[in-house]
Structure formats: C-alpha cells, structure tokens
Tab-separated table of C-alpha atoms in Angstrom:
chain	number	residue	atom	x	y	z
V	39	UNK	CA	-1.861	-35.163	-13.922
V	40	UNK	CA	-5.310	-34.257	-15.026
V	41	UNK	CA	-7.502	-32.515	-12.506
V	42	UNK	CA	-10.898	-31.518	-13.501
V	43	UNK	CA	-13.718	-29.836	-11.501
V	44	UNK	CA	-16.557	-32.192	-10.897
V	45	UNK	CA	-20.142	-31.217	-11.781
V	46	UNK	CA	-22.423	-30.051	-9.066
V	47	UNK	CA	-24.975	-32.823	-10.333
V	48	UNK	CA	-22.705	-35.579	-9.216
V	49	UNK	CA	-21.414	-34.027	-5.970
V	50	UNK	CA	-23.922	-31.377	-4.934
V	51	UNK	CA	-23.129	-27.754	-4.517
V	52	UNK	CA	-20.670	-28.264	-1.626
V	53	UNK	CA	-17.860	-30.576	-0.954
V	54	UNK	CA	-18.271	-32.829	2.082
V	55	UNK	CA	-16.297	-32.232	5.329
V	56	UNK	CA	-13.155	-34.332	5.571
V	57	UNK	CA	-14.614	-36.381	8.459
V	58	UNK	CA	-17.645	-37.365	6.432
V	59	UNK	CA	-15.774	-39.052	3.640
V	60	UNK	CA	-15.868	-42.720	4.523
V	61	UNK	CA	-12.450	-44.260	4.316
V	62	UNK	CA	-10.962	-41.307	2.531
V	63	UNK	CA	-7.237	-40.665	3.134
V	64	UNK	CA	-5.595	-37.230	2.858
V	65	UNK	CA	-2.095	-35.906	2.445
V	66	UNK	CA	-0.541	-32.468	2.730
V	67	UNK	CA	1.843	-31.820	-0.069
V	68	UNK	CA	4.998	-29.749	0.046
V	69	UNK	CA	3.053	-26.894	-1.445
V	70	UNK	CA	0.637	-26.969	1.428
V	71	UNK	CA	-2.242	-28.590	-0.363
V	72	UNK	CA	-4.365	-31.132	1.470
V	73	UNK	CA	-5.684	-33.611	-0.960
V	74	UNK	CA	-8.137	-36.594	-0.519
V	75	UNK	CA	-9.022	-38.936	-3.319
V	76	UNK	CA	-11.468	-41.892	-3.314
V	77	UNK	CA	-11.475	-43.920	-6.578
V	78	UNK	CA	-14.375	-46.123	-7.648
V	79	UNK	CA	-13.563	-48.404	-10.571
V	80	UNK	CA	-12.082	-46.321	-13.420
V	81	UNK	CA	-12.787	-42.843	-11.984
V	82	UNK	CA	-13.111	-41.134	-8.680
V	83	UNK	CA	-14.061	-38.158	-6.592
V	84	UNK	CA	-11.611	-36.038	-4.727
V	85	UNK	CA	-11.365	-32.870	-2.639
V	86	UNK	CA	-8.525	-30.431	-2.007
V	87	UNK	CA	-7.954	-27.339	0.128
V	88	UNK	CA	-5.722	-24.603	-1.236
V	89	UNK	CA	-3.465	-22.464	0.954
V	90	UNK	CA	-3.042	-19.813	-1.806
V	91	UNK	CA	-6.361	-18.184	-1.898
V	92	UNK	CA	-7.606	-16.270	1.159
V	93	UNK	CA	-5.442	-17.282	4.009
V	94	UNK	CA	-6.377	-18.482	6.572
V	95	UNK	CA	-9.763	-19.345	5.017
V	96	UNK	CA	-9.203	-22.003	2.460
V	97	UNK	CA	-11.018	-22.837	-0.745
V	98	UNK	CA	-12.502	-26.250	-1.146
V	99	UNK	CA	-13.171	-27.575	-4.635
V	100	UNK	CA	-14.407	-30.906	-6.012
V	101	UNK	CA	-12.356	-32.811	-8.490
V	102	UNK	CA	-12.769	-35.881	-10.671
V	103	UNK	CA	-9.557	-37.768	-11.268
V	104	UNK	CA	-8.674	-40.607	-13.586
V	105	UNK	CA	-6.911	-43.440	-11.802
V	106	UNK	CA	-4.664	-43.982	-14.833
V	107	UNK	CA	-3.206	-40.441	-14.502
V	108	UNK	CA	0.548	-40.160	-13.678
V	109	UNK	CA	1.281	-38.986	-10.177
V	110	UNK	CA	-1.277	-41.241	-8.503
V	111	UNK	CA	0.044	-44.124	-6.342
V	112	UNK	CA	-1.911	-46.996	-4.836
V	113	UNK	CA	-1.910	-47.597	-1.062
V	114	UNK	CA	-1.370	-51.019	0.486
V	115	UNK	CA	-1.410	-52.389	4.032
V	116	UNK	CA	-5.058	-52.936	4.738
V	117	UNK	CA	-6.304	-50.114	2.647
V	118	UNK	CA	-8.480	-50.829	-0.353
V	119	UNK	CA	-6.521	-50.926	-3.607
V	120	UNK	CA	-9.094	-48.573	-5.002
V	121	UNK	CA	-8.074	-45.865	-2.479
V	122	UNK	CA	-5.299	-43.685	-3.627
V	123	UNK	CA	-3.451	-40.502	-2.649
V	124	UNK	CA	-1.966	-37.762	-4.720
V	125	UNK	CA	1.638	-37.681	-3.534
V	126	UNK	CA	3.237	-34.909	-5.510
V	127	UNK	CA	0.680	-32.323	-6.355
V	128	UNK	CA	2.052	-28.799	-6.562
V	129	UNK	CA	0.312	-25.472	-6.345
V	130	UNK	CA	0.954	-24.877	-10.009
V	131	UNK	CA	-1.093	-27.897	-10.922
V	132	UNK	CA	-4.251	-26.733	-9.058
V	133	UNK	CA	-3.587	-23.070	-8.445
V	134	UNK	CA	-6.352	-21.810	-10.798
V	135	UNK	CA	-9.138	-22.987	-12.921
V	136	UNK	CA	-9.315	-22.139	-16.633
V	137	UNK	CA	-10.054	-18.390	-17.002
V	138	UNK	CA	-9.098	-17.791	-13.328
V	139	UNK	CA	-5.895	-15.629	-12.820
V	140	UNK	CA	-3.283	-17.148	-10.535
V	141	UNK	CA	-2.216	-15.726	-7.170
V	142	UNK	CA	1.021	-13.617	-7.426
V	143	UNK	CA	3.167	-12.915	-4.516
V	144	UNK	CA	4.802	-9.388	-4.455
V	145	UNK	CA	7.542	-8.335	-2.113
V	146	UNK	CA	8.768	-4.727	-1.936
V	147	UNK	CA	6.359	-1.915	-1.993
V	148	UNK	CA	8.462	1.178	-2.335
V	149	UNK	CA	8.008	3.971	-4.867
V	150	UNK	CA	8.110	1.566	-7.828
V	151	UNK	CA	6.819	-1.647	-6.352
V	152	UNK	CA	3.761	-0.074	-4.812
V	153	UNK	CA	2.446	0.895	-8.179
V	154	UNK	CA	3.425	-2.385	-9.871
V	155	UNK	CA	1.607	-4.417	-7.299
V	156	UNK	CA	-1.402	-2.130	-7.646
V	157	UNK	CA	-1.460	-2.695	-11.335
V	158	UNK	CA	-1.594	-6.392	-10.840
V	159	UNK	CA	-4.523	-5.970	-8.526
V	160	UNK	CA	-6.273	-3.586	-10.998
V	161	UNK	CA	-5.841	-6.255	-13.737
V	162	UNK	CA	-7.743	-8.818	-11.664
V	163	UNK	CA	-4.958	-10.773	-10.244
V	164	UNK	CA	-5.167	-12.044	-6.583
V	165	UNK	CA	-1.936	-10.549	-5.009
V	166	UNK	CA	-0.256	-11.575	-1.756
V	167	UNK	CA	2.046	-8.755	-0.580
V	168	UNK	CA	4.829	-8.232	1.984
V	169	UNK	CA	6.984	-5.239	2.896
V	170	UNK	CA	8.848	-4.155	6.127
V	171	UNK	CA	6.866	-0.866	5.804
V	172	UNK	CA	3.519	-1.725	7.346
V	173	UNK	CA	1.894	1.489	5.958
V	174	UNK	CA	2.660	0.464	2.411
V	175	UNK	CA	1.196	-3.018	3.092
V	176	UNK	CA	-1.918	-1.488	4.593
V	177	UNK	CA	-2.364	0.670	1.479
V	178	UNK	CA	-2.271	-2.404	-0.748
V	179	UNK	CA	-4.613	-4.310	1.485
V	180	UNK	CA	-7.151	-1.384	1.093
V	181	UNK	CA	-6.558	-1.687	-2.732
V	182	UNK	CA	-7.620	-5.366	-2.572
V	183	UNK	CA	-4.390	-7.355	-1.940
V	184	UNK	CA	-3.971	-10.027	0.703
V	185	UNK	CA	-1.131	-9.688	3.167
V	186	UNK	CA	1.719	-11.974	4.398
V	187	UNK	CA	3.797	-11.724	7.534
V	188	UNK	CA	7.030	-12.546	5.843
V	189	UNK	CA	8.536	-13.744	2.459
V	190	UNK	CA	8.410	-17.355	3.566
V	191	UNK	CA	4.697	-17.161	3.860
V	192	UNK	CA	4.427	-15.895	0.282
V	193	UNK	CA	6.652	-18.637	-1.027
V	194	UNK	CA	4.494	-21.316	0.799
V	195	UNK	CA	1.369	-20.065	-0.807
V	196	UNK	CA	2.095	-19.236	-4.398
V	197	UNK	CA	4.394	-20.300	-7.241
V	198	UNK	CA	4.659	-16.900	-8.859
V	199	UNK	CA	6.629	-14.252	-7.045
V	200	UNK	CA	7.745	-10.717	-7.975
V	201	UNK	CA	10.360	-8.859	-5.889
V	202	UNK	CA	11.268	-5.208	-6.135
V	203	UNK	CA	13.950	-4.239	-3.532
V	204	UNK	CA	16.537	-1.477	-3.146
V	205	UNK	CA	19.856	-3.256	-3.330
V	206	UNK	CA	21.750	-6.565	-3.443
V	207	UNK	CA	21.741	-7.044	0.317
V	208	UNK	CA	17.952	-6.736	0.511
V	209	UNK	CA	17.626	-9.276	-2.184
V	210	UNK	CA	19.895	-11.721	-0.418
V	211	UNK	CA	17.956	-11.200	2.791
V	212	UNK	CA	14.547	-11.751	1.272
V	213	UNK	CA	15.492	-14.757	-0.672
V	214	UNK	CA	18.059	-16.525	1.648
V	215	UNK	CA	17.150	-15.201	5.162
V	216	UNK	CA	15.560	-17.226	8.034
V	217	UNK	CA	12.102	-16.327	6.830
V	218	UNK	CA	13.200	-15.949	3.210
V	219	UNK	CA	11.617	-17.130	0.018
V	220	UNK	CA	14.002	-20.122	-0.366
V	221	UNK	CA	13.057	-21.494	3.092
V	222	UNK	CA	9.537	-22.389	1.741
V	223	UNK	CA	9.854	-22.189	-1.969
V	224	UNK	CA	7.712	-24.740	-3.910
V	225	UNK	CA	9.121	-26.799	-6.743
V	226	UNK	CA	8.350	-25.167	-10.054
V	227	UNK	CA	8.037	-21.607	-8.657
V	228	UNK	CA	8.960	-18.768	-10.971
V	229	UNK	CA	10.641	-15.837	-9.238
V	230	UNK	CA	10.907	-12.469	-11.044
V	231	UNK	CA	13.349	-10.099	-9.368
V	232	UNK	CA	12.894	-6.428	-10.659
V	233	UNK	CA	15.458	-5.049	-8.256
V	234	UNK	CA	18.622	-3.388	-9.778
V	235	UNK	CA	21.512	-5.395	-8.257
V	236	UNK	CA	24.856	-6.853	-9.060
V	237	UNK	CA	24.531	-9.465	-11.953
V	238	UNK	CA	26.615	-11.888	-9.809
V	239	UNK	CA	24.108	-11.746	-7.049
V	240	UNK	CA	21.298	-12.632	-9.549
V	241	UNK	CA	23.323	-15.565	-10.847
V	242	UNK	CA	23.848	-16.708	-7.255
V	243	UNK	CA	20.163	-16.577	-6.514
V	244	UNK	CA	19.360	-18.468	-9.640
V	245	UNK	CA	21.766	-21.364	-8.637
V	246	UNK	CA	20.042	-21.626	-5.256
V	247	UNK	CA	16.618	-21.679	-6.986
V	248	UNK	CA	17.748	-24.334	-9.407
V	249	UNK	CA	18.866	-26.579	-6.557
V	250	UNK	CA	15.328	-26.275	-5.126
V	251	UNK	CA	13.626	-27.026	-8.451
V	252	UNK	CA	12.510	-23.467	-8.856
V	253	UNK	CA	13.419	-20.596	-11.412
V	254	UNK	CA	14.781	-17.198	-10.573
V	255	UNK	CA	14.898	-14.563	-13.417
V	256	UNK	CA	16.147	-11.095	-13.201
V	257	UNK	CA	13.732	-8.549	-14.519
V	258	UNK	CA	14.860	-5.034	-13.673
V	259	UNK	CA	12.804	-2.131	-14.977
V	260	UNK	CA	13.185	1.337	-16.560
V	261	UNK	CA	10.711	4.170	-16.882
V	262	UNK	CA	10.428	5.752	-13.519
V	263	UNK	CA	7.590	6.216	-11.188
V	264	UNK	CA	5.162	7.715	-13.617
V	265	UNK	CA	5.686	4.772	-15.905
V	266	UNK	CA	5.158	2.370	-12.984
V	267	UNK	CA	1.816	4.152	-12.193
V	268	UNK	CA	0.675	3.836	-15.774
V	269	UNK	CA	1.973	0.340	-16.334
V	270	UNK	CA	4.402	1.612	-19.059
V	271	UNK	CA	7.635	0.149	-17.729
V	272	UNK	CA	10.259	-1.633	-19.682
V	273	UNK	CA	11.430	-4.910	-18.235
V	274	UNK	CA	14.795	-6.421	-19.131
V	275	UNK	CA	14.648	-10.037	-18.386
V	276	UNK	CA	17.444	-12.538	-17.885
V	277	UNK	CA	16.733	-16.274	-17.611
V	278	UNK	CA	15.935	-19.509	-19.496
V	279	UNK	CA	14.198	-19.261	-22.782
V	280	UNK	CA	11.710	-21.827	-21.597
V	281	UNK	CA	10.546	-19.571	-18.716
V	282	UNK	CA	10.355	-16.334	-20.679
V	283	UNK	CA	6.736	-16.749	-21.770
V	284	UNK	CA	5.582	-17.282	-18.098
V	285	UNK	CA	7.587	-14.220	-17.058
V	286	UNK	CA	6.130	-12.116	-19.904
V	287	UNK	CA	2.575	-13.188	-18.920
V	288	UNK	CA	2.996	-11.628	-15.540
V	289	UNK	CA	5.180	-8.659	-16.421
V	290	UNK	CA	3.055	-7.329	-19.353
V	291	UNK	CA	0.523	-6.351	-16.716
V	292	UNK	CA	2.976	-3.800	-15.328
V	293	UNK	CA	4.758	-2.571	-18.427
V	294	UNK	CA	4.589	-2.020	-22.160
V	295	UNK	CA	7.936	-3.692	-23.177
V	296	UNK	CA	9.133	-7.044	-21.857
V	297	UNK	CA	12.489	-7.806	-23.460
V	298	UNK	CA	14.418	-11.140	-23.086
V	299	UNK	CA	18.038	-10.197	-22.825
V	300	UNK	CA	19.591	-13.655	-22.458
V	301	UNK	CA	20.798	-15.817	-19.554
V	302	UNK	CA	20.318	-14.902	-15.901
V	303	UNK	CA	22.218	-11.729	-15.137
V	304	UNK	CA	21.780	-10.124	-18.597
V	305	UNK	CA	18.796	-8.216	-17.526
V	306	UNK	CA	20.787	-6.603	-14.767
V	307	UNK	CA	23.674	-5.888	-17.259
V	308	UNK	CA	21.306	-4.058	-19.587
V	309	UNK	CA	19.824	-2.121	-16.621
V	310	UNK	CA	23.149	-1.031	-15.381
V	311	UNK	CA	24.220	0.292	-18.753
V	312	UNK	CA	20.946	2.069	-19.002
V	313	UNK	CA	21.264	3.736	-15.632
V	314	UNK	CA	24.858	4.798	-16.233
V	315	UNK	CA	23.657	6.714	-19.370
V	316	UNK	CA	20.748	8.063	-17.408
V	317	UNK	CA	22.905	9.476	-14.641
V	318	UNK	CA	25.267	11.049	-17.242
V	319	UNK	CA	22.494	12.509	-19.217
V	320	UNK	CA	20.742	13.956	-16.246
V	321	UNK	CA	23.990	15.834	-15.275
V	322	UNK	CA	24.365	16.990	-18.934
V	323	UNK	CA	20.705	18.118	-19.049
V	324	UNK	CA	21.041	19.921	-15.766
V	325	UNK	CA	24.129	21.709	-16.873
V	326	UNK	CA	22.498	22.629	-20.160
V	327	UNK	CA	19.365	24.042	-18.617
V	328	UNK	CA	21.289	25.945	-16.052
V	329	UNK	CA	23.636	27.530	-18.629
V	330	UNK	CA	20.725	28.418	-20.899
V	331	UNK	CA	18.887	30.199	-18.078
V	332	UNK	CA	22.049	32.100	-17.211
V	333	UNK	CA	22.302	33.149	-20.869
V	334	UNK	CA	18.745	34.535	-20.646
V	335	UNK	CA	16.673	31.730	-22.157
V	336	UNK	CA	13.253	30.964	-20.923
V	337	UNK	CA	13.509	27.386	-19.410
V	338	UNK	CA	10.335	26.056	-21.171
V	339	UNK	CA	11.535	27.622	-24.421
V	340	UNK	CA	14.902	26.090	-23.968
V	341	UNK	CA	13.437	22.692	-23.207
V	342	UNK	CA	11.229	22.833	-26.238
V	343	UNK	CA	14.200	23.609	-28.492
V	344	UNK	CA	16.244	20.745	-26.926
V	345	UNK	CA	13.413	18.309	-27.417
V	346	UNK	CA	12.971	19.048	-31.134
V	347	UNK	CA	16.789	18.944	-31.714
V	348	UNK	CA	19.714	16.607	-31.559
V	349	UNK	CA	20.264	17.141	-27.798
V	350	UNK	CA	16.916	15.523	-26.981
V	351	UNK	CA	16.970	12.813	-24.314
V	352	UNK	CA	14.574	11.327	-21.647
V	353	UNK	CA	16.057	13.656	-19.012
V	354	UNK	CA	15.057	16.613	-21.088
V	355	UNK	CA	11.778	15.617	-22.753
V	356	UNK	CA	10.167	13.530	-19.910
V	357	UNK	CA	11.855	14.137	-16.629
V	358	UNK	CA	13.338	17.689	-16.976
V	359	UNK	CA	15.211	18.671	-13.904
V	360	UNK	CA	14.315	22.413	-14.009
V	361	UNK	CA	11.367	23.225	-11.872
V	362	UNK	CA	8.296	24.348	-13.678
V	363	UNK	CA	9.182	22.988	-17.073
V	364	UNK	CA	6.891	20.028	-16.602
V	365	UNK	CA	4.195	19.214	-14.161
V	366	UNK	CA	3.965	15.934	-12.297
V	367	UNK	CA	7.791	15.370	-12.123
V	368	UNK	CA	9.991	15.566	-9.020
V	369	UNK	CA	11.586	18.770	-10.035
V	370	UNK	CA	8.278	20.522	-9.771
V	371	UNK	CA	7.633	18.860	-6.403
V	372	UNK	CA	10.755	20.039	-4.485
V	373	UNK	CA	12.525	17.018	-5.837
V	374	UNK	CA	10.435	14.676	-3.628
V	375	UNK	CA	9.393	11.208	-4.758
V	376	UNK	CA	10.821	9.621	-7.857
V	377	UNK	CA	14.194	7.879	-8.191
V	378	UNK	CA	16.372	8.664	-5.091
V	379	UNK	CA	19.853	10.102	-5.483
V	380	UNK	CA	21.076	7.295	-3.169
V	381	UNK	CA	19.745	4.699	-5.575
V	382	UNK	CA	21.376	6.375	-8.582
V	383	UNK	CA	24.603	6.372	-6.690
V	384	UNK	CA	24.267	2.668	-6.055
V	385	UNK	CA	23.460	1.884	-9.743
V	386	UNK	CA	26.485	3.986	-10.860
V	387	UNK	CA	28.574	2.139	-8.454
V	388	UNK	CA	27.443	-1.169	-9.956
V	389	UNK	CA	28.225	0.156	-13.363
V	390	UNK	CA	31.705	1.190	-12.292
V	391	UNK	CA	32.430	-2.107	-10.575
V	392	UNK	CA	31.334	-3.886	-13.790
V	393	UNK	CA	33.615	-1.599	-15.834
V	394	UNK	CA	36.595	-2.583	-13.556
V	395	UNK	CA	35.730	-6.271	-13.987
V	396	UNK	CA	35.641	-6.057	-17.698
V	397	UNK	CA	38.450	-3.517	-18.174
V	398	UNK	CA	36.084	-0.998	-19.781
V	399	UNK	CA	36.777	2.660	-20.055
V	400	UNK	CA	33.851	4.753	-18.509
V	401	UNK	CA	35.305	8.115	-17.864
V	402	UNK	CA	31.960	9.984	-17.759
V	403	UNK	CA	30.384	7.071	-15.861
V	404	UNK	CA	33.160	7.331	-13.295
V	405	UNK	CA	32.763	11.116	-12.950
V	406	UNK	CA	28.896	10.704	-12.632
V	407	UNK	CA	29.459	8.231	-9.804
V	408	UNK	CA	31.775	10.629	-8.033
V	409	UNK	CA	29.257	13.467	-8.329
V	410	UNK	CA	26.263	11.445	-7.094
V	411	UNK	CA	28.315	10.003	-4.340
V	412	UNK	CA	29.143	13.460	-3.086
V	413	UNK	CA	25.533	14.478	-3.434
V	414	UNK	CA	24.396	11.502	-1.212
V	415	UNK	CA	27.152	12.426	1.361
V	416	UNK	CA	25.927	15.991	1.359
V	417	UNK	CA	22.389	14.878	2.430
V	418	UNK	CA	20.579	14.743	-0.927
V	419	UNK	CA	20.260	10.902	-0.922
V	420	UNK	CA	16.527	11.027	-0.291
V	421	UNK	CA	15.793	13.587	-3.040
V	422	UNK	CA	15.148	12.573	-6.553
V	423	UNK	CA	18.416	12.256	-8.634
V	424	UNK	CA	17.356	15.338	-10.768
V	425	UNK	CA	18.110	17.479	-7.803
V	426	UNK	CA	21.578	17.888	-9.384
V	427	UNK	CA	20.085	20.802	-11.214
V	428	UNK	CA	19.387	22.635	-8.005
V	429	UNK	CA	22.957	22.044	-6.752
V	430	UNK	CA	24.414	23.378	-10.032
V	431	UNK	CA	22.036	26.403	-9.836
V	432	UNK	CA	23.280	27.156	-6.228
V	433	UNK	CA	26.941	26.737	-7.315
V	434	UNK	CA	26.572	29.258	-10.098
V	435	UNK	CA	27.539	32.887	-9.615
V	436	UNK	CA	30.638	35.201	-9.117
V	437	UNK	CA	32.212	32.522	-6.887
V	438	UNK	CA	31.270	29.568	-8.978
V	439	UNK	CA	34.846	28.013	-8.889
V	440	UNK	CA	35.116	28.412	-5.049
V	441	UNK	CA	31.696	26.817	-4.595
V	442	UNK	CA	32.482	23.928	-6.888
V	443	UNK	CA	35.705	23.301	-4.964
V	444	UNK	CA	33.855	23.512	-1.632
V	445	UNK	CA	31.210	21.042	-2.903
V	446	UNK	CA	33.487	18.479	-4.340
V	447	UNK	CA	36.451	18.688	-1.957
V	448	UNK	CA	34.651	18.801	1.444
C-alpha cells in the first residue's frame, strides 16, 4: 500500500479532529493505529494516529491514498461506496517518513544493554525502553529515551525490538510471559535478542515468532563493556537471510562488526564457542601474570612482552587481569563492573552442555567451568570474571597446594 504525506496546501497545516470529518469512518488496526480514509473519485484524504511516537500523546499526520492501492476495501451497508477503510495497516507501513528513523524498543538495561540503548539514542533513533531496574530506566529517560511499563507495551508500539538479558529464563519470561512481547507482537516485527542463551531456546522463540507472523533473530555480542560504550561490539547473528539487512541496519549503530552466522541459533553457537575460549584464556593469562610477577618481572613489562609475542590474546592486551597494567578495566577498579563471574559461569555451562550434546571433547572448557563455578559459590559472582587473578595471587605462597585444595574442595 502506498501512503504519502499530503501537502499543507491541500489540507492546511493541521489535520482535522476526528469528529469534524463528515462521514469519515475509522478503524484501529492490530498494531494500534487509528486510520480514517475518505476517498473522492480517484484519490482521497486520510488521517492516522500513531501509538509508537510519544505515548500517550499521539502523532497526527495527513495522508493521500490511491483508491486502487491493495489493502483498501470498500464498505457497503448504507455507506457511500467512495468511503473506504484501511483494514490491515501495520506499524511498519507508516512508522516513519522518508529520512526519519524508526522507533526501536529496547529491553534489558544492564552493564551492556544500558550502553547499547544509549548509542541508539545518540544516533538519533527514538527508543522505547523497559527494565525491571527502575533506576536504569530513569537514566535512559534522562538521556532521551521514552519508557514503557512492560515488554508487551513495547511490542504494541513498535515493530523493531532489541533484547539484552542475563540468561535463558529471562528471555523466556520477557518473550512469553503474561506481559511479554509475544502477547502484543505485531505482524512483521523483527526481534533481535543479544542475550547469550541456549541455542535451543533461541530456536523455540523463533518458532513462536513465526507463528505470529514475526521474526526472532539471535544476535549475541562480544567485546565487553568498553566496546558497548564505544559502539565497537561484534554481533553474531542467526536468522533468515532475508531479514539480515534489517538486523544489520539496527545493530551497526551499536557495533563495528555484524556477522551473519546462519540460521537461528548459530549466533548463539558462535558466542558460546567464543566465551569458552575467553574463559580459558583469562585463566591462562592470570596464571601467566601471577607467575611472572613471582619470578620478579614488572607486570607492565610482562604484559608488554606478551602482547608483542605469540602469547598475545584479548585477555592480555585489552582486558588484563592484573591491577594497574591498564586503566579503565575492572582489574584496576577492584574488579567491579564489566562481565560478571556468574555470567561467565553460565556461558561456560552452556558450552559444556553443548559439548555433551555433540559428543565434543572440551577438557579445558570443562575445567574452566569448574573453576568459575567454584568462584561463584565462593561469593565472587558479582565481580568481573578477571578476578581469577586475585584468587590465584592469594593462593600463591608457601602453602600454595594447601590453599588450592581448600579453594577447590570446600
């Protein structure tokens, strides 16, 4: 259907009130649009109100519509045959004018999601946000975002949604709960889930979305909090080829790399593999830094050598776990902020489950999972996962074997 904004010369600068349109009929579509069309001869004049702009205040815009356009149906029963209604308009058809950026819903404003949503706002997108943490919501509101009371409200008001949640259970609740996305999702909506979860859960969500005429793509991220702040994330996307360009258009505002991995679930598979390697490499980097310091090496000098040699990795050259080597990383901030140990434990658990399902040998991955599980049980779950360096440092000394046994066996 072709919907064109009418010129002010034909309609004046403002749309008339609903009650002032003689004989006009209106309809509220599934997307929440109120549409009224009066057709005279071959063309016509119409008005609509959009729920996806500045709720509860609605935007009124004038339209001209060709009676020959598909999607328009004549009304009989005493009504003039020239009077028609739009019966199946969706928010995607009228969400934005050329050059105007569409409304994006964003759910999940934690350490990563907060920065991701802020980047969308800073790039000029209207953003509608929700999180159970009201302080996080208030912060985004001050940054220029609009707020919603639950995921369903977001789904009812936009056809582009990004979610960034801690675990599979949170994704299931946000999407399928009583006030979840699927309770109000509009046909044609594209949902991008940047959470790191079980690939099977992503596939389940995609099946439900398909049944509602919508599209769910998994789009987990890599790069950490600093990359989220600077819009330098890498997105690993799983979903239909036909929907990747739409996903890329949104995600490129929050990252520098947007990679299509394949069908739904492959984004999660790539992320799980990446984070298993990350957990292993962080333990290896921490052991290396601790050993070098015990051998008398200056930590900054050791890091410099590692980062120009074959042992170089992200854990050594960007996110070094030894305090003081780099500024603006959790290790230099008492391991606060960043990527929590509990979340790394969760991701390593996903990797180990996947290894069992596929009969894959992951000896180091299994050991890393055991170590991070013990760290979480010992109360380090809220600290950044690089806190493993501190634990190794505290274990070291004359009674190192005893301390190791106490840590891992208790």
